[in-house]
Amino acid sequence: MTIRNNMTLSSVEKNKGLAAAMKMEPAGVIGIIRGSGMKGRGGAGFPTGAKWHFAASAKGERKFVVCNADEGEPGTFKDRVLMDEWPDLIFEGMTIAGYAIGAQEGILYLRGEYTYIRKALEECLAKRREENLLGNHVLGNSNFSFDIHIHMGCGAYVCGEETALIESLEGYRGEARNRPPFPVNTGLNGMPTIVNNVETFAWTSAILVNGADWFKAIGTSKSTGPKMLSISGDVECPGVYEFPMGTTVNDVLDAAGCDCAKAVIIGGASGHCLPPAEFSRAICYEDISTGGAVIVFGPDRDMLDVAESFLEFFADESCGQCTPCRIGNVKLLEGVRMLKCGKCSTNCLRDLCALGETMQCASKCGLGQSSPNAFLSIVRHFKNEILGRACTAAES
Amino acid sequence: MLTTQQDRLMGEINELVEVHGHDRSALIPILQDIQSRYHAISDFTMQVVADRLEIHPVEVFGVVTFYSFLNEKHHGHFVIRVCRTISCDMAGKDAVAQQLRSDLGIDFGETTSDGRFTLEWANCIGMCDQGPAMLVNDHVLTHVTPERVHDILAACEKTFGPHTPQSDEEHTL
């Protein structure tokens, strides 16, 4: 049982939002999304309405809607659940987006590890084509034709970054591009392209049914709407939860069943580590921003193991294009291993932190910019625990 | 490689190019299909694909070596990818990994000498709430215990053979 609390999306009527959108001008649809104040559910928090507006006003023979289902952030699995439970709402949201920006083609970029979900998604697409929810003249609208196909990823975490994803779609190595130009102007094949998270598209369908004001009434003034969270680690009931934006970490822990957490990492491997003193902070874009991963650590967990695991991950997944990320993650990993066997001097630790900060500002894409986050926050909050270790087996 | 094998491979690549197209964007889908049929992408294959798409073979090599689901080295019929990320780690992935090593007699990154199994680590496969988790080819297994390892491998063995359609795999696992 992965879904743990009441999900708003269960009560959203399928295809009602799309029917409503077809009766509006594209600008009206963008107006509703802008009015809802929705920000991207992938975690970066760019206002969805603004992104769509830029893509709609950009000039291009063709335009593309890309759904980023390359869910690879450690600790995140809400998109898997969304695709299992509500594929229609996702494809509907993509179709609405296509209408709003004037696109003819949608692509769902599904990570290779989720190949087993593909069959059900293809069946859903086939059914939607039969019902004229996709294809020529969607729902009889003579000005709008739109189709969606699925593109399989190939096992590369960095392809979750939107420009790397586009490179991968074009058949290249998934190496991030310089931004600007942004994909909304120069995206797939040089054409205006929007790349949104799976959850963003699902909420789009809900907003078109329930209205922008409904969405805005949930959450905080700067972070509107509900958010799906993937909760794992040392809790009684791990799974996917829905909370209004602005919910505190304490409330999340209560819901998932954990009263003795020593630390919580919000945002997965690229997120921040919080000690109990900061559990009153809120999960929202203005406080702790996240794509939805919440990993909880009980009192007996060694935070250096956590840092080591995440840095192994980044050293493995760095695309190698820019030096701060390619070398930096390996150096941080070496540093954590030195700390583990008690051989890291205080000066050396200070240098490691300075390296982490350099990576945050000098890396080319979000991967290298955020990979030191967990290490730096663990050092900040658990310094007593990580310094002065006795030499152990880790040494040999 | 025998000339007849080369001819057959070239024929199959031509068919794949017909299906996926001649554009650069067809490269990864073509390579994915070759990987799943042959469990490896050989130098010869890369050269033929490059020729058909009119790009340099180095471009194909660059793509094959970038993505972890595309491999130059021969992979087993069953590729077992154990999630090593923190949630599965806390749920006990080490014990499962050790049992897989013992039962298969290989370490991670290796393939059994009979070409049946390859053992690899995977980074987060999105089953953090049901760890330890692993993938056997495209099939996901959750709450894996060291005790279950033998049965999982036995189920794979049962479906291995020239006359067994691959789709049976999913029912038996």
Coordinates of C-alpha atoms in Angstrom, one line a residue:
Chain A
M1 CA 0.0 0.0 0.0
T2 CA 1.9 3.0 -1.2
I3 CA -0.8 5.7 -1.0
R4 CA -1.2 6.7 2.6
N5 CA -3.6 9.6 2.9
N6 CA -6.5 11.2 1.0
M7 CA -5.5 12.2 -2.5
T8 CA -7.2 15.1 -4.1
L9 CA -6.5 13.7 -7.5
S10 CA -8.8 10.7 -6.8
S11 CA -11.8 13.0 -6.8
V12 CA -10.9 14.9 -10.0
E13 CA -13.1 13.9 -12.9
K14 CA -11.1 12.7 -15.9
N15 CA -11.1 14.9 -19.1
K16 CA -13.5 17.5 -17.6
G17 CA -10.5 19.9 -17.5
L18 CA -9.6 19.2 -21.1
A19 CA -13.2 19.8 -22.2
A20 CA -13.3 23.1 -20.3
A21 CA -9.9 24.1 -21.9
M22 CA -11.2 23.4 -25.4
K23 CA -14.0 26.0 -24.8
M24 CA -11.4 28.7 -23.9
E25 CA -8.8 30.6 -25.9
P26 CA -5.2 29.3 -25.2
A27 CA -4.4 32.6 -23.5
G28 CA -7.3 32.0 -21.1
V29 CA -5.9 28.6 -20.1
I30 CA -2.5 30.2 -19.4
G31 CA -4.4 32.9 -17.4
I32 CA -6.0 30.2 -15.2
I33 CA -2.6 28.4 -14.6
R34 CA -1.0 31.8 -13.8
G35 CA -3.8 32.7 -11.5
S36 CA -3.4 29.5 -9.6
G37 CA 0.1 30.5 -8.7
M38 CA 1.3 26.9 -9.4
K39 CA 5.1 26.4 -9.3
G40 CA 6.9 23.5 -10.9
R41 CA 6.4 20.3 -8.9
G42 CA 9.9 19.0 -9.8
G43 CA 11.3 21.1 -7.1
A44 CA 12.9 24.0 -8.9
G45 CA 9.8 26.1 -8.3
F46 CA 9.5 28.0 -11.6
P47 CA 6.0 29.4 -12.0
T48 CA 4.3 27.1 -14.5
G49 CA 2.0 29.7 -16.0
A50 CA 5.0 32.0 -16.8
K51 CA 6.8 29.1 -18.5
W52 CA 3.8 28.4 -20.6
H53 CA 3.4 32.0 -21.4
F54 CA 7.0 32.3 -22.6
A55 CA 6.6 29.2 -24.8
A56 CA 3.3 30.4 -26.2
S57 CA 4.8 33.8 -27.2
A58 CA 8.0 32.2 -28.6
K59 CA 8.1 31.8 -32.4
G60 CA 8.6 28.4 -33.9
E61 CA 7.2 26.2 -36.7
R62 CA 6.7 23.4 -34.1
K63 CA 6.5 23.4 -30.4
F64 CA 6.8 20.6 -27.9
V65 CA 5.4 19.6 -24.5
V66 CA 7.7 17.3 -22.6
C67 CA 6.7 15.5 -19.5
N68 CA 9.7 14.8 -17.3
A69 CA 9.1 11.3 -15.9
D70 CA 12.8 10.7 -15.4
E71 CA 12.2 10.5 -11.6
G72 CA 15.6 9.6 -10.3
E73 CA 16.2 11.6 -7.2
P74 CA 17.0 9.2 -4.4
G75 CA 13.9 8.9 -2.1
T76 CA 11.4 10.1 -4.7
F77 CA 8.7 7.8 -6.0
K78 CA 5.6 9.9 -6.2
D79 CA 5.7 10.1 -10.0
R80 CA 5.7 6.3 -10.2
V81 CA 2.5 6.3 -8.1
L82 CA 1.0 9.1 -10.2
M83 CA 1.6 7.2 -13.4
D84 CA 0.2 4.0 -11.9
E85 CA -2.9 5.6 -10.5
W86 CA -3.7 8.6 -12.7
P87 CA -2.1 8.3 -16.1
D88 CA -5.2 10.0 -17.7
L89 CA -4.8 13.1 -15.6
I90 CA -1.1 13.4 -16.7
F91 CA -1.8 13.0 -20.4
E92 CA -4.8 15.3 -20.1
G93 CA -2.5 17.9 -18.4
M94 CA 0.0 17.5 -21.3
T95 CA -2.8 18.0 -23.8
I96 CA -4.0 21.1 -22.1
A97 CA -0.5 22.4 -22.0
G98 CA -0.1 21.6 -25.8
Y99 CA -3.3 23.6 -26.5
A100 CA -2.1 26.5 -24.3
I101 CA 1.3 26.9 -26.0
G102 CA 0.3 25.9 -29.5
A103 CA 2.2 22.6 -29.6
Q104 CA 1.4 19.6 -31.8
E105 CA 3.5 17.0 -30.1
G106 CA 4.0 15.7 -26.6
I107 CA 6.7 13.4 -25.3
L108 CA 6.7 11.6 -22.0
Y109 CA 10.3 10.8 -21.1
L110 CA 10.1 7.7 -18.9
R111 CA 13.2 6.6 -17.1
G112 CA 14.6 3.2 -18.1
E113 CA 14.1 1.8 -14.6
Y114 CA 10.3 2.3 -15.0
T115 CA 10.1 0.2 -18.2
Y116 CA 7.4 -2.0 -16.5
I117 CA 5.0 1.0 -16.3
R118 CA 5.3 1.6 -20.1
K119 CA 2.7 -1.0 -21.2
A120 CA -0.1 0.5 -19.1
L121 CA 0.8 4.0 -20.2
E122 CA 0.7 2.9 -23.9
E123 CA -2.7 1.4 -23.4
C124 CA -3.9 4.6 -21.8
L125 CA -2.6 6.6 -24.8
A126 CA -4.3 4.2 -27.2
K127 CA -7.6 4.5 -25.4
R128 CA -7.3 8.3 -25.4
R129 CA -6.7 8.3 -29.2
E130 CA -9.8 6.2 -29.7
E131 CA -11.8 8.6 -27.6
N132 CA -10.5 11.5 -29.6
L133 CA -8.8 13.0 -26.5
L134 CA -5.6 12.8 -28.6
G135 CA -5.0 12.9 -32.4
N136 CA -6.5 15.1 -35.1
H137 CA -9.0 17.7 -33.9
V138 CA -9.0 16.9 -30.2
L139 CA -12.6 16.7 -29.0
G140 CA -13.8 18.1 -32.3
N141 CA -11.7 21.3 -32.0
S142 CA -10.7 22.0 -35.6
N143 CA -7.8 24.2 -34.5
F144 CA -6.1 21.7 -32.3
S145 CA -4.4 18.4 -33.1
F146 CA -2.0 16.8 -30.6
D147 CA -0.5 13.5 -29.9
I148 CA 1.8 12.0 -27.3
H149 CA 4.5 9.4 -27.4
I150 CA 6.7 7.8 -24.9
H151 CA 10.4 8.0 -25.0
M152 CA 12.4 5.6 -22.9
G153 CA 15.4 6.9 -20.8
C154 CA 18.5 4.8 -20.5
G155 CA 19.6 4.9 -16.9
A156 CA 21.1 8.4 -16.5
Y157 CA 20.1 10.5 -13.5
V158 CA 21.4 13.8 -15.1
C159 CA 18.7 13.4 -17.8
G160 CA 16.2 14.7 -15.2
E161 CA 17.8 18.1 -15.8
E162 CA 15.7 19.6 -18.5
T163 CA 18.4 20.5 -21.1
A164 CA 20.1 17.2 -20.6
L165 CA 16.7 15.5 -21.1
I166 CA 16.4 17.4 -24.4
E167 CA 19.9 16.3 -25.5
S168 CA 18.9 12.7 -24.7
L169 CA 15.7 13.0 -26.7
E170 CA 17.7 14.3 -29.6
G171 CA 20.0 11.2 -29.4
Y172 CA 23.0 12.7 -27.7
R173 CA 24.8 12.1 -24.4
G174 CA 22.7 13.6 -21.6
E175 CA 25.0 16.6 -21.0
A176 CA 23.3 19.8 -19.8
R177 CA 23.3 22.8 -22.1
N178 CA 24.1 26.4 -21.1
R179 CA 21.1 28.4 -20.1
P180 CA 20.1 30.9 -21.6
P181 CA 18.8 30.2 -24.2
F182 CA 16.0 28.5 -22.2
P183 CA 14.1 25.6 -23.7
V184 CA 10.9 27.7 -23.9
N185 CA 12.7 29.5 -26.7
T186 CA 15.3 27.0 -28.0
G187 CA 14.4 23.5 -26.8
L188 CA 13.9 20.2 -28.6
N189 CA 15.3 20.5 -32.2
G190 CA 15.8 24.2 -31.5
M191 CA 12.0 24.7 -31.1
P192 CA 10.1 26.2 -28.2
T193 CA 9.6 23.4 -25.6
I194 CA 8.2 23.2 -22.2
V195 CA 9.5 20.6 -19.8
N196 CA 7.3 20.0 -16.7
N197 CA 7.2 17.4 -14.0
V198 CA 4.6 14.6 -14.0
E199 CA 2.9 16.0 -11.0
T200 CA 2.7 19.5 -12.5
F201 CA 0.6 18.1 -15.4
A202 CA -1.6 16.1 -13.1
W203 CA -2.4 19.3 -11.1
T204 CA -3.0 21.2 -14.3
S205 CA -6.0 18.9 -15.0
A206 CA -7.3 19.4 -11.5
I207 CA -7.0 23.2 -11.7
L208 CA -8.9 23.3 -14.9
V209 CA -11.8 21.4 -13.2
N210 CA -11.8 23.1 -9.8
G211 CA -10.5 26.5 -10.7
A212 CA -7.5 28.7 -9.9
D213 CA -9.0 30.0 -6.7
W214 CA -9.5 26.5 -5.3
F215 CA -5.8 25.8 -5.8
K216 CA -4.7 29.1 -4.5
A217 CA -6.7 28.6 -1.3
I218 CA -4.5 25.6 -0.4
G219 CA -0.9 26.1 0.8
T220 CA 0.9 29.4 1.5
S221 CA 0.7 32.7 -0.5
K222 CA 4.0 32.0 -2.3
S223 CA 3.6 28.2 -2.6
T224 CA 0.0 27.4 -3.6
G225 CA -1.7 24.1 -3.8
P226 CA -1.1 20.6 -2.5
K227 CA 2.1 18.7 -2.9
M228 CA 2.8 15.0 -3.1
L229 CA 5.6 13.8 -0.8
S230 CA 7.5 10.5 -1.0
I231 CA 8.3 9.4 2.5
S232 CA 10.8 6.6 3.2
G233 CA 13.4 5.6 5.8
D234 CA 12.8 5.0 9.5
V235 CA 9.0 5.6 9.7
E236 CA 6.2 3.3 10.4
C237 CA 4.2 4.0 7.2
P238 CA 6.5 4.9 4.3
G239 CA 4.7 5.8 1.1
V240 CA 3.2 8.7 -0.9
Y241 CA 1.4 11.4 1.0
E242 CA -0.4 14.6 0.0
F243 CA 0.0 17.7 2.1
P244 CA -0.8 21.4 1.6
M245 CA 2.3 23.4 0.7
G246 CA 3.7 24.9 3.9
T247 CA 3.2 21.8 6.1
T248 CA 5.9 21.5 8.8
V249 CA 8.4 18.7 8.9
N250 CA 6.9 17.8 12.4
D251 CA 3.5 17.3 10.9
V252 CA 4.9 15.2 8.1
L253 CA 6.7 13.0 10.7
D254 CA 3.5 12.7 12.8
A255 CA 1.6 11.5 9.8
A256 CA 4.2 9.0 8.7
G257 CA 4.7 7.7 12.2
C258 CA 8.0 8.7 13.6
D259 CA 8.7 10.3 17.0
C260 CA 12.4 9.8 17.3
A261 CA 13.9 11.1 14.1
K262 CA 17.5 12.2 14.4
A263 CA 17.6 13.8 11.0
V264 CA 15.4 14.3 8.0
I265 CA 16.7 14.9 4.5
I266 CA 14.2 16.9 2.4
G267 CA 14.8 16.8 -1.3
G268 CA 16.7 13.5 -1.6
A269 CA 20.4 13.3 -2.4
S270 CA 20.5 16.9 -3.7
G271 CA 18.5 18.1 -0.7
H272 CA 19.2 19.4 2.7
C273 CA 19.6 17.6 6.0
L274 CA 17.6 19.0 9.0
P275 CA 18.3 18.3 12.6
P276 CA 15.4 18.0 15.1
A277 CA 15.8 21.7 16.1
E278 CA 14.6 22.6 12.5
F279 CA 11.7 20.2 12.3
S280 CA 9.3 23.2 12.7
R281 CA 10.3 24.5 9.3
A282 CA 7.8 24.4 6.5
I283 CA 8.0 22.4 3.2
C284 CA 7.4 25.1 0.6
Y285 CA 9.3 27.0 -2.0
E286 CA 10.1 29.9 0.4
D287 CA 11.4 27.7 3.1
I288 CA 12.6 24.2 2.2
S289 CA 12.0 23.5 -1.4
T290 CA 11.7 20.0 -2.6
G291 CA 10.6 17.8 -5.5
G292 CA 9.0 15.6 -2.9
A293 CA 11.5 13.3 -1.3
V294 CA 11.5 13.0 2.5
I295 CA 14.0 10.5 4.0
V296 CA 13.8 10.0 7.7
F297 CA 16.7 8.8 9.9
G298 CA 16.3 7.1 13.3
P299 CA 18.6 7.7 16.3
D300 CA 21.0 4.9 15.4
R301 CA 21.8 6.0 11.9
D302 CA 25.3 7.2 11.1
M303 CA 25.1 10.4 9.1
L304 CA 28.5 9.8 7.5
D305 CA 27.0 6.6 5.9
V306 CA 24.3 8.8 4.5
A307 CA 26.8 11.4 3.1
E308 CA 28.9 8.5 1.7
S309 CA 26.0 6.9 0.0
F310 CA 24.9 10.2 -1.6
L311 CA 28.4 11.1 -2.8
E312 CA 28.9 7.6 -4.3
F313 CA 25.7 8.3 -6.2
F314 CA 26.8 11.7 -7.5
A315 CA 30.3 10.5 -8.3
D316 CA 28.7 7.8 -10.4
E317 CA 26.0 10.0 -12.0
S318 CA 28.0 13.1 -12.8
C319 CA 28.1 13.4 -16.6
G320 CA 31.7 14.6 -16.4
Q321 CA 31.2 17.6 -18.5
C322 CA 32.3 20.3 -16.0
T323 CA 35.3 20.1 -13.7
P324 CA 33.7 21.2 -10.4
C325 CA 31.2 18.4 -10.5
R326 CA 33.3 15.7 -12.1
I327 CA 36.3 16.1 -9.7
G328 CA 34.5 17.7 -6.8
N329 CA 32.1 14.8 -6.0
V330 CA 35.0 12.4 -6.0
K331 CA 37.0 14.6 -3.7
L332 CA 34.1 15.0 -1.3
L333 CA 33.6 11.2 -1.3
E334 CA 37.3 10.7 -0.5
G335 CA 36.9 13.3 2.3
V336 CA 33.9 11.4 3.8
R337 CA 35.8 8.2 3.8
M338 CA 38.7 9.9 5.6
L339 CA 36.2 11.2 8.2
K340 CA 34.9 7.7 8.6
C341 CA 38.2 6.4 9.6
G342 CA 39.1 9.4 11.8
K343 CA 41.8 10.7 9.5
C344 CA 40.5 14.0 8.4
S345 CA 42.0 17.1 10.0
T346 CA 39.9 20.1 10.9
N347 CA 41.7 22.1 8.2
C348 CA 41.0 19.4 5.7
L349 CA 37.3 19.4 6.6
R350 CA 37.2 23.2 6.1
D351 CA 38.8 22.8 2.7
L352 CA 36.2 20.2 1.8
C353 CA 33.4 22.6 2.8
A354 CA 35.0 25.3 0.7
L355 CA 35.2 22.9 -2.2
G356 CA 31.5 22.1 -1.7
E357 CA 30.6 25.8 -1.8
T358 CA 32.7 26.2 -5.0
M359 CA 30.8 23.4 -6.6
Q360 CA 27.5 25.0 -5.7
C361 CA 28.4 28.2 -7.6
A362 CA 30.7 26.9 -10.3
S363 CA 29.0 23.7 -11.6
K364 CA 27.2 24.0 -14.9
C365 CA 23.9 22.4 -14.1
G366 CA 21.7 21.6 -11.1
L367 CA 23.4 18.2 -10.4
G368 CA 26.7 19.7 -9.4
Q369 CA 25.2 22.8 -7.9
S370 CA 23.1 20.7 -5.5
S371 CA 25.3 17.6 -4.9
P372 CA 27.2 19.1 -2.0
N373 CA 24.0 20.2 -0.2
A374 CA 23.6 17.0 1.9
F375 CA 27.3 16.8 2.8
L376 CA 27.5 20.5 3.8
S377 CA 24.3 20.4 5.9
I378 CA 25.4 17.1 7.6
V379 CA 28.8 18.7 8.5
R380 CA 27.0 21.8 9.8
H381 CA 24.5 20.0 12.0
F382 CA 26.4 16.9 13.0
K383 CA 29.9 18.1 13.4
N384 CA 30.3 16.5 16.9
E385 CA 29.3 13.2 15.4
I386 CA 31.6 13.1 12.4
L387 CA 34.9 14.5 13.9
G388 CA 37.3 12.5 16.0
R389 CA 36.3 9.0 15.0
A390 CA 38.3 6.1 16.1
C391 CA 40.2 4.3 13.4
T392 CA 37.9 1.4 12.4
A393 CA 37.6 -1.3 9.8
A394 CA 36.7 1.3 7.3
E395 CA 40.4 2.2 7.1
S396 CA 41.4 -1.2 5.7
Chain B
M1 CA 32.1 -12.8 -35.9
L2 CA 31.1 -15.0 -38.8
T3 CA 30.1 -13.3 -42.0
T4 CA 26.6 -14.9 -41.8
Q5 CA 26.2 -13.4 -38.3
Q6 CA 27.3 -10.1 -39.5
D7 CA 24.8 -10.2 -42.4
R8 CA 22.0 -11.1 -40.0
L9 CA 23.0 -8.3 -37.6
M10 CA 23.1 -5.8 -40.5
G11 CA 19.7 -6.9 -41.6
E12 CA 18.3 -6.4 -38.2
I13 CA 19.8 -3.0 -37.9
N14 CA 18.3 -2.0 -41.3
E15 CA 14.9 -3.1 -40.0
L16 CA 15.3 -1.1 -36.8
V17 CA 16.3 2.0 -38.8
E18 CA 13.1 1.5 -40.9
V19 CA 11.1 1.4 -37.7
H20 CA 12.8 4.3 -35.8
G21 CA 13.9 6.4 -38.7
H22 CA 17.2 7.9 -39.9
D23 CA 17.3 10.9 -37.7
R24 CA 19.8 11.3 -34.9
S25 CA 16.9 11.1 -32.4
A26 CA 16.4 7.5 -33.5
L27 CA 19.9 6.5 -32.2
I28 CA 19.0 5.7 -28.6
P29 CA 15.8 3.7 -29.4
I30 CA 17.8 1.7 -32.0
L31 CA 20.5 1.0 -29.5
Q32 CA 18.0 0.1 -26.8
D33 CA 16.5 -2.6 -29.1
I34 CA 19.9 -4.0 -30.0
Q35 CA 20.8 -4.1 -26.3
S36 CA 17.7 -6.1 -25.3
R37 CA 18.2 -8.6 -28.2
Y38 CA 22.0 -9.1 -28.0
H39 CA 22.8 -8.1 -24.4
A40 CA 25.7 -6.0 -25.7
I41 CA 26.5 -3.4 -28.4
S42 CA 29.6 -4.5 -30.2
D43 CA 32.1 -2.3 -32.1
F44 CA 30.7 -3.8 -35.3
T45 CA 27.2 -2.9 -34.4
M46 CA 28.2 0.7 -33.5
Q47 CA 29.9 1.1 -36.9
V48 CA 26.9 -0.2 -38.8
V49 CA 24.4 2.0 -36.9
A50 CA 26.7 5.0 -37.4
D51 CA 26.8 4.3 -41.1
R52 CA 23.0 4.0 -41.4
L53 CA 22.4 7.2 -39.5
E54 CA 25.3 8.9 -41.3
I55 CA 27.1 9.9 -38.2
H56 CA 30.7 9.2 -36.9
P57 CA 31.1 5.9 -35.0
V58 CA 32.6 7.9 -32.2
E59 CA 29.3 9.6 -31.7
V60 CA 27.6 6.2 -31.2
F61 CA 30.4 5.1 -28.9
G62 CA 30.0 8.2 -26.9
V63 CA 26.3 7.5 -26.4
V64 CA 26.8 3.8 -25.6
T65 CA 29.3 4.6 -22.9
F66 CA 27.3 7.4 -21.4
Y67 CA 24.1 5.5 -20.5
S68 CA 24.2 2.8 -17.9
F69 CA 21.5 0.7 -19.7
L70 CA 23.7 0.5 -22.9
N71 CA 26.8 -1.7 -22.7
E72 CA 29.7 -2.6 -24.9
K73 CA 30.5 -5.6 -22.7
H74 CA 28.4 -8.6 -23.0
H75 CA 25.6 -8.8 -20.3
G76 CA 23.9 -11.8 -19.1
H77 CA 20.4 -12.9 -20.2
F78 CA 19.2 -11.7 -16.8
V79 CA 20.6 -8.4 -15.5
I80 CA 20.0 -8.0 -11.8
R81 CA 20.3 -4.5 -10.6
V82 CA 20.2 -4.0 -6.8
C83 CA 19.2 -0.6 -5.6
R84 CA 22.1 0.8 -3.5
T85 CA 20.5 4.1 -2.5
I86 CA 20.0 5.1 1.1
S87 CA 16.4 4.0 1.8
C88 CA 17.1 0.5 0.4
D89 CA 20.4 0.5 2.2
M90 CA 18.7 1.1 5.5
A91 CA 16.2 -1.6 4.7
G92 CA 18.9 -4.1 4.4
K93 CA 20.3 -4.2 0.8
D94 CA 23.7 -5.4 2.0
A95 CA 22.5 -8.8 3.1
V96 CA 20.6 -9.3 -0.2
A97 CA 23.6 -8.2 -2.2
Q98 CA 25.9 -10.7 -0.3
Q99 CA 23.5 -13.6 -0.8
L100 CA 23.3 -12.8 -4.6
R101 CA 27.2 -12.8 -4.7
S102 CA 27.3 -16.1 -2.9
D103 CA 24.5 -17.8 -4.9
L104 CA 25.8 -16.6 -8.3
G105 CA 29.5 -16.8 -7.4
I106 CA 30.2 -13.4 -9.0
D107 CA 30.7 -9.9 -7.7
F108 CA 28.9 -6.7 -8.8
G109 CA 29.9 -5.7 -12.3
E110 CA 30.5 -9.3 -13.4
T111 CA 28.6 -11.8 -15.5
T112 CA 28.4 -15.5 -14.7
S113 CA 30.5 -17.7 -17.0
D114 CA 27.4 -19.3 -18.5
G115 CA 26.3 -15.9 -19.6
R116 CA 23.0 -16.1 -17.7
F117 CA 23.3 -13.5 -15.0
T118 CA 24.9 -10.1 -14.6
L119 CA 25.0 -8.4 -11.2
E120 CA 25.0 -4.6 -11.1
W121 CA 24.2 -1.8 -8.7
A122 CA 21.4 0.6 -9.5
N123 CA 20.9 4.1 -8.3
C124 CA 17.5 4.7 -6.8
I125 CA 14.8 2.7 -8.7
G126 CA 11.9 4.5 -7.1
M127 CA 10.9 1.8 -4.6
C128 CA 12.2 3.5 -1.5
D129 CA 9.0 2.7 0.5
Q130 CA 9.3 -1.0 -0.3
G131 CA 13.1 -1.7 0.0
P132 CA 15.3 -3.6 -0.4
A133 CA 14.3 -3.4 -4.1
M134 CA 15.9 -4.7 -7.3
L135 CA 15.3 -5.0 -11.0
V136 CA 15.6 -8.3 -12.9
N137 CA 15.7 -7.0 -16.5
D138 CA 12.5 -4.8 -16.6
H139 CA 10.8 -6.6 -13.7
V140 CA 10.8 -4.9 -10.3
L141 CA 11.0 -6.9 -7.1
T142 CA 10.4 -5.3 -3.7
H143 CA 10.9 -6.3 0.0
V144 CA 13.6 -8.8 -1.2
T145 CA 15.2 -10.9 1.6
P146 CA 18.3 -13.0 1.5
E147 CA 16.0 -16.0 1.9
R148 CA 14.1 -15.1 -1.3
V149 CA 17.3 -14.8 -3.4
H150 CA 17.5 -18.5 -4.3
D151 CA 13.8 -18.7 -5.4
I152 CA 14.2 -15.6 -7.6
L153 CA 17.3 -17.0 -9.3
A154 CA 15.6 -20.4 -9.7
A155 CA 12.6 -18.7 -11.3
C156 CA 14.9 -17.0 -13.8
E157 CA 16.7 -20.3 -14.6
K158 CA 13.4 -21.9 -15.4
T159 CA 12.6 -19.4 -18.1
F160 CA 16.0 -19.6 -19.7
G161 CA 16.3 -21.5 -22.9
P162 CA 15.9 -21.2 -26.6
H163 CA 12.3 -22.3 -26.6
T164 CA 11.0 -20.1 -23.8
P165 CA 9.4 -16.9 -24.8
Q166 CA 10.8 -14.0 -22.7
S167 CA 7.4 -12.8 -21.6
D168 CA 7.0 -15.8 -19.4
E169 CA 9.6 -14.4 -17.1
E170 CA 7.2 -12.0 -15.5
H171 CA 4.7 -14.6 -14.6
T172 CA 7.2 -16.9 -12.8
L173 CA 9.1 -14.3 -10.9

